[in-house]
XYZ file of C-alpha atoms in Angstrom:
462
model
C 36.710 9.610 72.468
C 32.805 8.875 73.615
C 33.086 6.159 76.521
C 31.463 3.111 75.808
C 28.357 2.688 77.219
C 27.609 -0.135 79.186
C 25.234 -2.954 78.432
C 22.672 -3.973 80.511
C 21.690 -7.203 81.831
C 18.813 -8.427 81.895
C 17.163 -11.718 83.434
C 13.879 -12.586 82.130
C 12.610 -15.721 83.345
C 16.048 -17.575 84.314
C 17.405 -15.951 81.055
C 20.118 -13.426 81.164
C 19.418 -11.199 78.118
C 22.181 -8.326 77.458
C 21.094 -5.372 75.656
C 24.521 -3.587 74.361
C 23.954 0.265 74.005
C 21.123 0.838 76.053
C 20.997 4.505 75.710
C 21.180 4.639 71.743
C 18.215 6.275 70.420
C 16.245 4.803 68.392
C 13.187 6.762 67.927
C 13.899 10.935 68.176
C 11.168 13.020 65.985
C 7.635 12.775 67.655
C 8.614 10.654 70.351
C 12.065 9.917 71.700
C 12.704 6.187 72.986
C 16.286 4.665 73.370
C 17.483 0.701 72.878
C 16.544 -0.104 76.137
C 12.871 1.575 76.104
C 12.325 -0.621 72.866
C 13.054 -4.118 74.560
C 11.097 -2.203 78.030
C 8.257 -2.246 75.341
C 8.215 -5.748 74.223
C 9.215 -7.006 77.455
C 5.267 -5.579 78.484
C 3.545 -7.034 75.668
C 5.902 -10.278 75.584
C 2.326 -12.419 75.769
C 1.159 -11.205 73.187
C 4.154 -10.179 70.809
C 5.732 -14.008 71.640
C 1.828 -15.276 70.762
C 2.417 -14.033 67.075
C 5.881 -15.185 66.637
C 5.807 -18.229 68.598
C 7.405 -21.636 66.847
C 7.786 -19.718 63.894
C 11.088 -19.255 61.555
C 11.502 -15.272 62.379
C 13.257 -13.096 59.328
C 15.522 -10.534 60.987
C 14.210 -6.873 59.929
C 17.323 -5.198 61.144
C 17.490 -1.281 62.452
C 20.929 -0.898 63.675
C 21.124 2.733 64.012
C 17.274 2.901 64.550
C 14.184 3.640 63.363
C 14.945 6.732 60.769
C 17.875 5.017 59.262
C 17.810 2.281 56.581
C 17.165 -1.461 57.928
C 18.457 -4.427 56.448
C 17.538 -7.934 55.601
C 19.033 -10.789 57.580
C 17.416 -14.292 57.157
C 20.538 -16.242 58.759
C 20.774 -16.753 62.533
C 23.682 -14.649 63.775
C 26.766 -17.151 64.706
C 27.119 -15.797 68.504
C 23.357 -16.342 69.183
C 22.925 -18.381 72.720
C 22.771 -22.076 73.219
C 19.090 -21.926 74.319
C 17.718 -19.781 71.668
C 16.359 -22.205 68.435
C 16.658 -22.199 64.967
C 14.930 -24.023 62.139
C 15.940 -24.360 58.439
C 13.970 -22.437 55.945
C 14.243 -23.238 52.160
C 13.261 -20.727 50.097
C 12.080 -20.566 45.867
C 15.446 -19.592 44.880
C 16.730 -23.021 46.691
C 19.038 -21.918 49.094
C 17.934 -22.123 52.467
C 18.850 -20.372 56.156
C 19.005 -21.477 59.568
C 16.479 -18.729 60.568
C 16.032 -18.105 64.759
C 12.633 -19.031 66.277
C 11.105 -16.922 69.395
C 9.690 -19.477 72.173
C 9.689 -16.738 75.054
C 10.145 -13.549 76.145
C 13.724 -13.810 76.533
C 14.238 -14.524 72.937
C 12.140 -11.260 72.042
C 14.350 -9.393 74.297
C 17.364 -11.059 72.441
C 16.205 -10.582 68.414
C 15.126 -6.474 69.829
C 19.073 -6.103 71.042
C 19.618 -6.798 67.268
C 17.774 -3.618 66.139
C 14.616 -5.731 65.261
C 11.935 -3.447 65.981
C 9.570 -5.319 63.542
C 8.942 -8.879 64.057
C 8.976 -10.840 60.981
C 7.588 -14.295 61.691
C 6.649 -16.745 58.949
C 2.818 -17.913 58.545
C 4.502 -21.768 59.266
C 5.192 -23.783 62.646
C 8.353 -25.589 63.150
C 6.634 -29.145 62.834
C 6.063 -28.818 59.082
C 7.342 -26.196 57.015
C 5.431 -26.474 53.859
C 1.928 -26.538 55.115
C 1.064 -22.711 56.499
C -0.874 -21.991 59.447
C -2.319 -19.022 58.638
C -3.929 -16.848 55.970
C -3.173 -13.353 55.917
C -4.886 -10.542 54.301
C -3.160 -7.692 53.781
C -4.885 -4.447 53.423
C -2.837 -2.224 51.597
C -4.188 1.706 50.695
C -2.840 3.640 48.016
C -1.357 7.022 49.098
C -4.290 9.393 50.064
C -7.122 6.718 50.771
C -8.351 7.679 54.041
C -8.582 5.545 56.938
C -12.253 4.932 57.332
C -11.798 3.597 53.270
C -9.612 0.843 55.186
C -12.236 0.145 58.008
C -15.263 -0.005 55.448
C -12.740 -2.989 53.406
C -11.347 -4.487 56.593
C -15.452 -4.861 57.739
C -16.026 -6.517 54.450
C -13.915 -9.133 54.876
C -14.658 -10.178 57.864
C -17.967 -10.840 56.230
C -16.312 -12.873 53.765
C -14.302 -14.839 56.270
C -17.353 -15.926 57.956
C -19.299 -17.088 54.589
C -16.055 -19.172 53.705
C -16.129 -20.820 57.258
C -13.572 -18.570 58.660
C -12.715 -16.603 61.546
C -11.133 -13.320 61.249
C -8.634 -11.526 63.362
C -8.349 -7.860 62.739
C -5.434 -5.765 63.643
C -3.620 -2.280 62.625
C -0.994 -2.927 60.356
C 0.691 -0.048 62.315
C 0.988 2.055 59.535
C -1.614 2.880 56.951
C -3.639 -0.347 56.755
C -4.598 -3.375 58.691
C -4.375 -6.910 58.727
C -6.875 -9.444 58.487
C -5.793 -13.021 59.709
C -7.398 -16.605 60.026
C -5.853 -19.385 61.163
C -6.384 -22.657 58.933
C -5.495 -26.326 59.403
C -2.041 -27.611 57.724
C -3.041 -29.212 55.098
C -2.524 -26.772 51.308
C 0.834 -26.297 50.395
C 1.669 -22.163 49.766
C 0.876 -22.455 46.049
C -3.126 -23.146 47.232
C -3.298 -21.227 50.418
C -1.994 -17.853 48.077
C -4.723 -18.790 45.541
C -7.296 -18.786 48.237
C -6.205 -15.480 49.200
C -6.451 -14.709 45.520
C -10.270 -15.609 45.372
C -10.580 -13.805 48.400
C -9.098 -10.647 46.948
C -11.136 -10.674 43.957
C -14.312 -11.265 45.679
C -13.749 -8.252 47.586
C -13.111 -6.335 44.705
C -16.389 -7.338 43.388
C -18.322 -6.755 46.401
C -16.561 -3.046 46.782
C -15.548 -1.961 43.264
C -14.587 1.587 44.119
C -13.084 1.131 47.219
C -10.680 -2.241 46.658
C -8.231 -3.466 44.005
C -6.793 -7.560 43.641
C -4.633 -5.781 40.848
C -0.839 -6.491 41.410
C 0.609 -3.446 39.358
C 0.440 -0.325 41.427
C -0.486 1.973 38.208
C -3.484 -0.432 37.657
C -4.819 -0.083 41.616
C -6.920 2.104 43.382
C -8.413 2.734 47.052
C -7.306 -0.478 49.300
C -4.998 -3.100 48.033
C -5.457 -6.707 48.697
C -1.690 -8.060 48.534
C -3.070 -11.886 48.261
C 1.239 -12.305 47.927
C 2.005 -12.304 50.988
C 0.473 -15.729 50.894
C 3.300 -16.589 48.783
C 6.444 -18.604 50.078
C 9.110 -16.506 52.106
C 6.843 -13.411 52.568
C 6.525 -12.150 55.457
C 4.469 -9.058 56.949
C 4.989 -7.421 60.711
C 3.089 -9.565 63.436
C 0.873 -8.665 66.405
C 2.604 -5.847 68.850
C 5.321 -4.683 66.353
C 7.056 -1.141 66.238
C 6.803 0.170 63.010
C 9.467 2.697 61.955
C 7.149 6.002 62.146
C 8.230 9.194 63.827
C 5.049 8.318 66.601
C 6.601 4.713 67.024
C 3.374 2.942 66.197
C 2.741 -0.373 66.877
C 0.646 -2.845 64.812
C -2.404 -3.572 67.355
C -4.714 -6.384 67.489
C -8.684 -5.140 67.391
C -11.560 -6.299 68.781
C -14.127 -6.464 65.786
C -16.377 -3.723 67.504
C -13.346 -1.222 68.110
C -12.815 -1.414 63.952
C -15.768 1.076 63.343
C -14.089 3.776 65.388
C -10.751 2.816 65.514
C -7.774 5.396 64.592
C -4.365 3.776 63.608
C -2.525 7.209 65.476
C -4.056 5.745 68.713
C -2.478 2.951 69.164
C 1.521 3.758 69.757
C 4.506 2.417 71.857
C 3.474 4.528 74.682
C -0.491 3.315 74.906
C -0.290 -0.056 73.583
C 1.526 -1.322 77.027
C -1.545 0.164 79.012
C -4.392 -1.133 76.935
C -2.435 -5.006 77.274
C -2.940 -4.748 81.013
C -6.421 -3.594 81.079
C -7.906 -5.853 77.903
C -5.425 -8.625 77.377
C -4.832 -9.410 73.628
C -7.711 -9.452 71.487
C -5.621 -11.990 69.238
C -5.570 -14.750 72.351
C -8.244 -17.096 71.229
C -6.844 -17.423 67.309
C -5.456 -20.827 67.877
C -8.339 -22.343 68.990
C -10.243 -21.896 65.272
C -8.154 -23.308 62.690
C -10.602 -23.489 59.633
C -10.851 -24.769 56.079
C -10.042 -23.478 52.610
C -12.461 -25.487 50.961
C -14.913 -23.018 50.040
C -12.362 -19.837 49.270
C -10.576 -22.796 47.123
C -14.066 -24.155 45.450
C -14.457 -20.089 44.664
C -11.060 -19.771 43.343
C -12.806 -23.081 41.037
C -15.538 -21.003 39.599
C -13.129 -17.680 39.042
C -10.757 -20.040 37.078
C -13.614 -21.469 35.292
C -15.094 -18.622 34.145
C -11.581 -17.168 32.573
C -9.961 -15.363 35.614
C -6.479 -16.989 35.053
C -3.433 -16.736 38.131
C -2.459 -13.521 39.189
C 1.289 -11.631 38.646
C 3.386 -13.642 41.439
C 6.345 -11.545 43.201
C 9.925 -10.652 41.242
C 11.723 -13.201 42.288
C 9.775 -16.410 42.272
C 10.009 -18.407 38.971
C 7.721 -18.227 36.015
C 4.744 -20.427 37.695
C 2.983 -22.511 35.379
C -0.557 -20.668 34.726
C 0.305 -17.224 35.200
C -0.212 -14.386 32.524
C 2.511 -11.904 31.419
C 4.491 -10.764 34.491
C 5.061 -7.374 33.303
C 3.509 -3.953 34.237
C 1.780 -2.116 31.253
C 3.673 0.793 31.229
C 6.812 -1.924 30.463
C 4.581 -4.160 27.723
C 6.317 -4.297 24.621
C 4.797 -1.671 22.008
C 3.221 -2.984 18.519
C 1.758 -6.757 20.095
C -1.496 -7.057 18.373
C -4.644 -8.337 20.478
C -4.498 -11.482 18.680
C -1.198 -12.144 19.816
C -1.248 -10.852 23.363
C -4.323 -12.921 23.821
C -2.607 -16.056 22.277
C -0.322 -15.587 25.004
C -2.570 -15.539 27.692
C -4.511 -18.497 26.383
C -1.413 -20.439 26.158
C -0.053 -19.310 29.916
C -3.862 -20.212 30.979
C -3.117 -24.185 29.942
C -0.967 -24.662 32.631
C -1.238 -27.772 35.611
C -1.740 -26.563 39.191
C -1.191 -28.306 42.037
C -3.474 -31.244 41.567
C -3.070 -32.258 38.319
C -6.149 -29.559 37.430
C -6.046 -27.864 34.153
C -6.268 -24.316 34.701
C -8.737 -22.405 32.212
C -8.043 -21.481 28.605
C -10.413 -18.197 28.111
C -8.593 -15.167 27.305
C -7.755 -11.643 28.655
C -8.582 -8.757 26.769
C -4.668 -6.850 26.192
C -3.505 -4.531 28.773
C -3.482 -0.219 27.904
C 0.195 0.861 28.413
C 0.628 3.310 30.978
C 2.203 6.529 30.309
C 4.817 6.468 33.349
C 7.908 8.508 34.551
C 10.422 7.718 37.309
C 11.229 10.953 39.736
C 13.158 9.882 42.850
C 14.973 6.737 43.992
C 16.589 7.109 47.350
C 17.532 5.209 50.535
C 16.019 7.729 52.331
C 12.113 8.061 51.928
C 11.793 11.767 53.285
C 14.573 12.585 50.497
C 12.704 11.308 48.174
C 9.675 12.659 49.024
C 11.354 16.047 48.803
C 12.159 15.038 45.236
C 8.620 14.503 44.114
C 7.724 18.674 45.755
C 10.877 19.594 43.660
C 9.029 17.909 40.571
C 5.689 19.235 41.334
C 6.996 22.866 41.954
C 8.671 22.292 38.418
C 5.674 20.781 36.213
C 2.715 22.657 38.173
C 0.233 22.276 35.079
C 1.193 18.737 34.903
C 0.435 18.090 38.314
C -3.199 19.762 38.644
C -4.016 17.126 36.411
C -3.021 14.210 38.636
C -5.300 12.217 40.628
C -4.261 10.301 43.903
C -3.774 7.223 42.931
C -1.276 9.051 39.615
C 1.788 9.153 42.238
C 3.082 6.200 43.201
C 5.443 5.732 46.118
C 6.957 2.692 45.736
C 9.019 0.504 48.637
C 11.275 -1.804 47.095
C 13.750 -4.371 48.095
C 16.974 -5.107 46.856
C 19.035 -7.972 48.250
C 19.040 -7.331 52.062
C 18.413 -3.626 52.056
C 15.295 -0.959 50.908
C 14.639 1.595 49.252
C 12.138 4.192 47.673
C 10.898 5.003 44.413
C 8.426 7.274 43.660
C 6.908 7.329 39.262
C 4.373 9.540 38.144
C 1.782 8.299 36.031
C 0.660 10.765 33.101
C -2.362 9.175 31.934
C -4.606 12.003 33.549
C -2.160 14.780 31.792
C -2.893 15.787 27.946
C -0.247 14.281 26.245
C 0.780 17.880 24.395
C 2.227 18.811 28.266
C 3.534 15.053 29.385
C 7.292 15.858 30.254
C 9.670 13.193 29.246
C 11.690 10.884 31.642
C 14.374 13.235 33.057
C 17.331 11.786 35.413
C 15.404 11.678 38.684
C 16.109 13.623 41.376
C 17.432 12.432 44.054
C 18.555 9.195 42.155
C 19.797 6.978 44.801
C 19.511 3.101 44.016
C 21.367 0.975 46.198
C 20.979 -2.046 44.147
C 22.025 -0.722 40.801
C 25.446 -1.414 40.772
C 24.725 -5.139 42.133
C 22.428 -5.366 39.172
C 24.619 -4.052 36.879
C 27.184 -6.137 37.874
C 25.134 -9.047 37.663
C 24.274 -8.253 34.038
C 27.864 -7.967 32.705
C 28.762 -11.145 34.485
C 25.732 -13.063 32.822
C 26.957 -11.318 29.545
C 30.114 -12.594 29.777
């Protein structure tokens, strides 16, 4: 039998922190970096990784065996968390709500890290008033194969846009693929108003860059950069300033000076530079407090989109039916045979809903969506399996797939009830229909959530 390692103890600032498993790797494919490394990492960035989490419920992105294995979802505060580490209570739109933990200091990083949280998940809210956000966040989001300097030319546009609407903008690397814009606002809309800001900032983006953005929610309908205004919605959250993200290079999701966007490089910035660039430039983030600005004029353009028939936008899976919104189902899914006279009955009807306010919302109508031709391949837990799944389909249907642009293969995260997984569909509308192969049992076909849903299903049935 192994011996159990020991944990180590650690005192940050009168704190005694213990991090159990120390020598546990959690990163071990381009770089290799244990437990303890991890919380070494924060611990050197604490100012700045505690700035962006600070008085804020934090959801608890759990990697317990590290970064290449599944995480899952905790929103609950662990029962044996310390007597000096806070909590607030979080409601949510299903109506249950969660004692979730709130980091105040480094030793609290340290603490939520120990948990395998090498994302930090902070909500855009403060502790003093849960219903108002903070912050707007705008979430740059490229399909698979958009290059970077795509994401640089978008993430330069709207800091334009920021300053026209009053603004200021805070740019950093998502970590990944994309980057974050950010602007803190006063507390005063509720997160119904501050997402349909975002909204009207998404779609004025798309305007002012038609080939290179998208405000469109269904991935078969987007191309180039993707402006995910829904992560303005309630109980969204997206990784804050200094977090790992779970690549093999253990990236980390840096804050930018504006004139560092132009020839910035997302690989650059990593676990093992970020600590070095801290301690020679500080945070780049540090001043975002101090310019909390209006919605009024992103709100007065979401006004004139509204007016002019631009109804509300597809809202997340699980939030109810909002009052407003248009069919919340992708066009490959719309029901076959609805006429145009129907479909846009429907839309005119969904368009006469109240909004916060008391405002009626506008009644022109939407032309009916195209149904796209698309075919599920892979579903696994594990996104390099399925991944392998969509060569295996490619080597299979190689006529089919010379036809297929970028943006046809879509490689889909999705959620389930506290754990992930991927999905990757093919979408056929490229291919001549006389070569379209039909939905096949995907390979691998690996859906965690199926038998909860299924389950689900028969016990609503019954």
């Amino acid at each position: 039998m192994a011996k159990k390692q020991e944990a180590e103890l650690l005192k940050i600032d009168g704190r005694e922190v213990q991090v159990t498993n120390p020598d546990k790797l959690y990163f071990s494919r381009d770089v290799k970096l244990t437990k303890l490394e991890v919380v070494q990492y924060y611990l050197s960035v604490a100012e700045g990784a505690v700035r962006g989490a600070r008085d804020r419920p934090n959801m608890l992105k759990r990697f317990v065996n590290g970064a290449e294995a599944p995480p899952f979802y905790q929103k609950r505060a662990p029962d044996n968390k310390p007597e000096w580490l806070r909590t607030v209570t979080l409601s949510f739109p299903s109506g249950r709500t969660a004692d979730e933990v709130v980091v105040d200091d480094a030793a609290g990083l340290a603490w939520i890290v120990n948990l395998g949280c090498i994302e930090l998940h902070p909500h855009p809210v403060r502790t003093n008033d849960l219903d108002h956000p903070d912050e707007l966040r705008i979430d740059l989001d490229p399909i698979p194969g958009v290059k970077w300097e795509q994401v640089r030319t978008v993430a330069l546009e709207a800091k334009n846009l920021m300053d026209e609407m009053g603004l200021r903008g805070f740019a950093k690397t998502s970590g990944s693929r994309g980057m974050h814009v950010n602007a803190r606002i006063q507390q005063k809309w509720p997160f119904t108003e501050v997402r349909r800001a975002a909204l009207a900032f998404s779609r004025e983006i798309e305007r002012r860059l038609p080939k290179l953005a998208t405000s469109k929610w269904w991935k078969e309908e987007r191309h180039g950069v993707f402006l995910d205004y829904n992560q303005n919605a309630k109980d969204r959250t997206t990784c804050s300033a200094y977090s790992i993200r779970p690549l093999p290079d253990a990236r980390v999701s840096t804050p930018l000076r504006w004139e560092e966007v132009p020839d910035s490089d997302p690989e650059d910035f990593t676990v093992l530079t970020v600590p070095k660039r801290f301690a020679d430039i500080g945070d780049p983030n540090e001043a975002m407090d101090d310019f909390a600005g209006s919605l009024d004029k992103l709100l007065e353009l979401a006004d004139r989109d509204e007016a002019s028939g631009l109804g509300d936008a597809p809202w997340p899976p699980h939030f109810r039916k909002m009052e407003g919104e248009g069919m919340r189902v992708a066009p490959s899914r719309a029901k076959k045979g609805v006429s145009g006279k129907k479909a846009a009955s429907g839309e005119r009807l969904a368009g006469r809903g109240m909004r916060d306010g008391g405002r009626e919302k506008s009644t022109a109508t939407k032309a009916p969506r195209s149904k796209m031709p698309l075919i599920t391949i892979a579903n696994s837990p594990d996104k390099e399996e399925a991944l392998a799944g969509l060569e295996r389909w490619k080597k299979k249907y190689r006529a089919v797939a010379k036809h297929l642009a970028v943006d046809d293969i879509l490689v889909d995260s999705m959620r389930g009830r506290s754990s992930t997984w991927t999905r990757i569909r093919i979408n056929l509308r490229n291919v001549p229909e006389k070569i379209r192969p039909k939905q096949e049992k995907p390979d691998p076909d690996d859906d965690p959530t199926r038998a909860w849903r299924e389950a689900n299903r028969s016990a609503t049935s019954g």
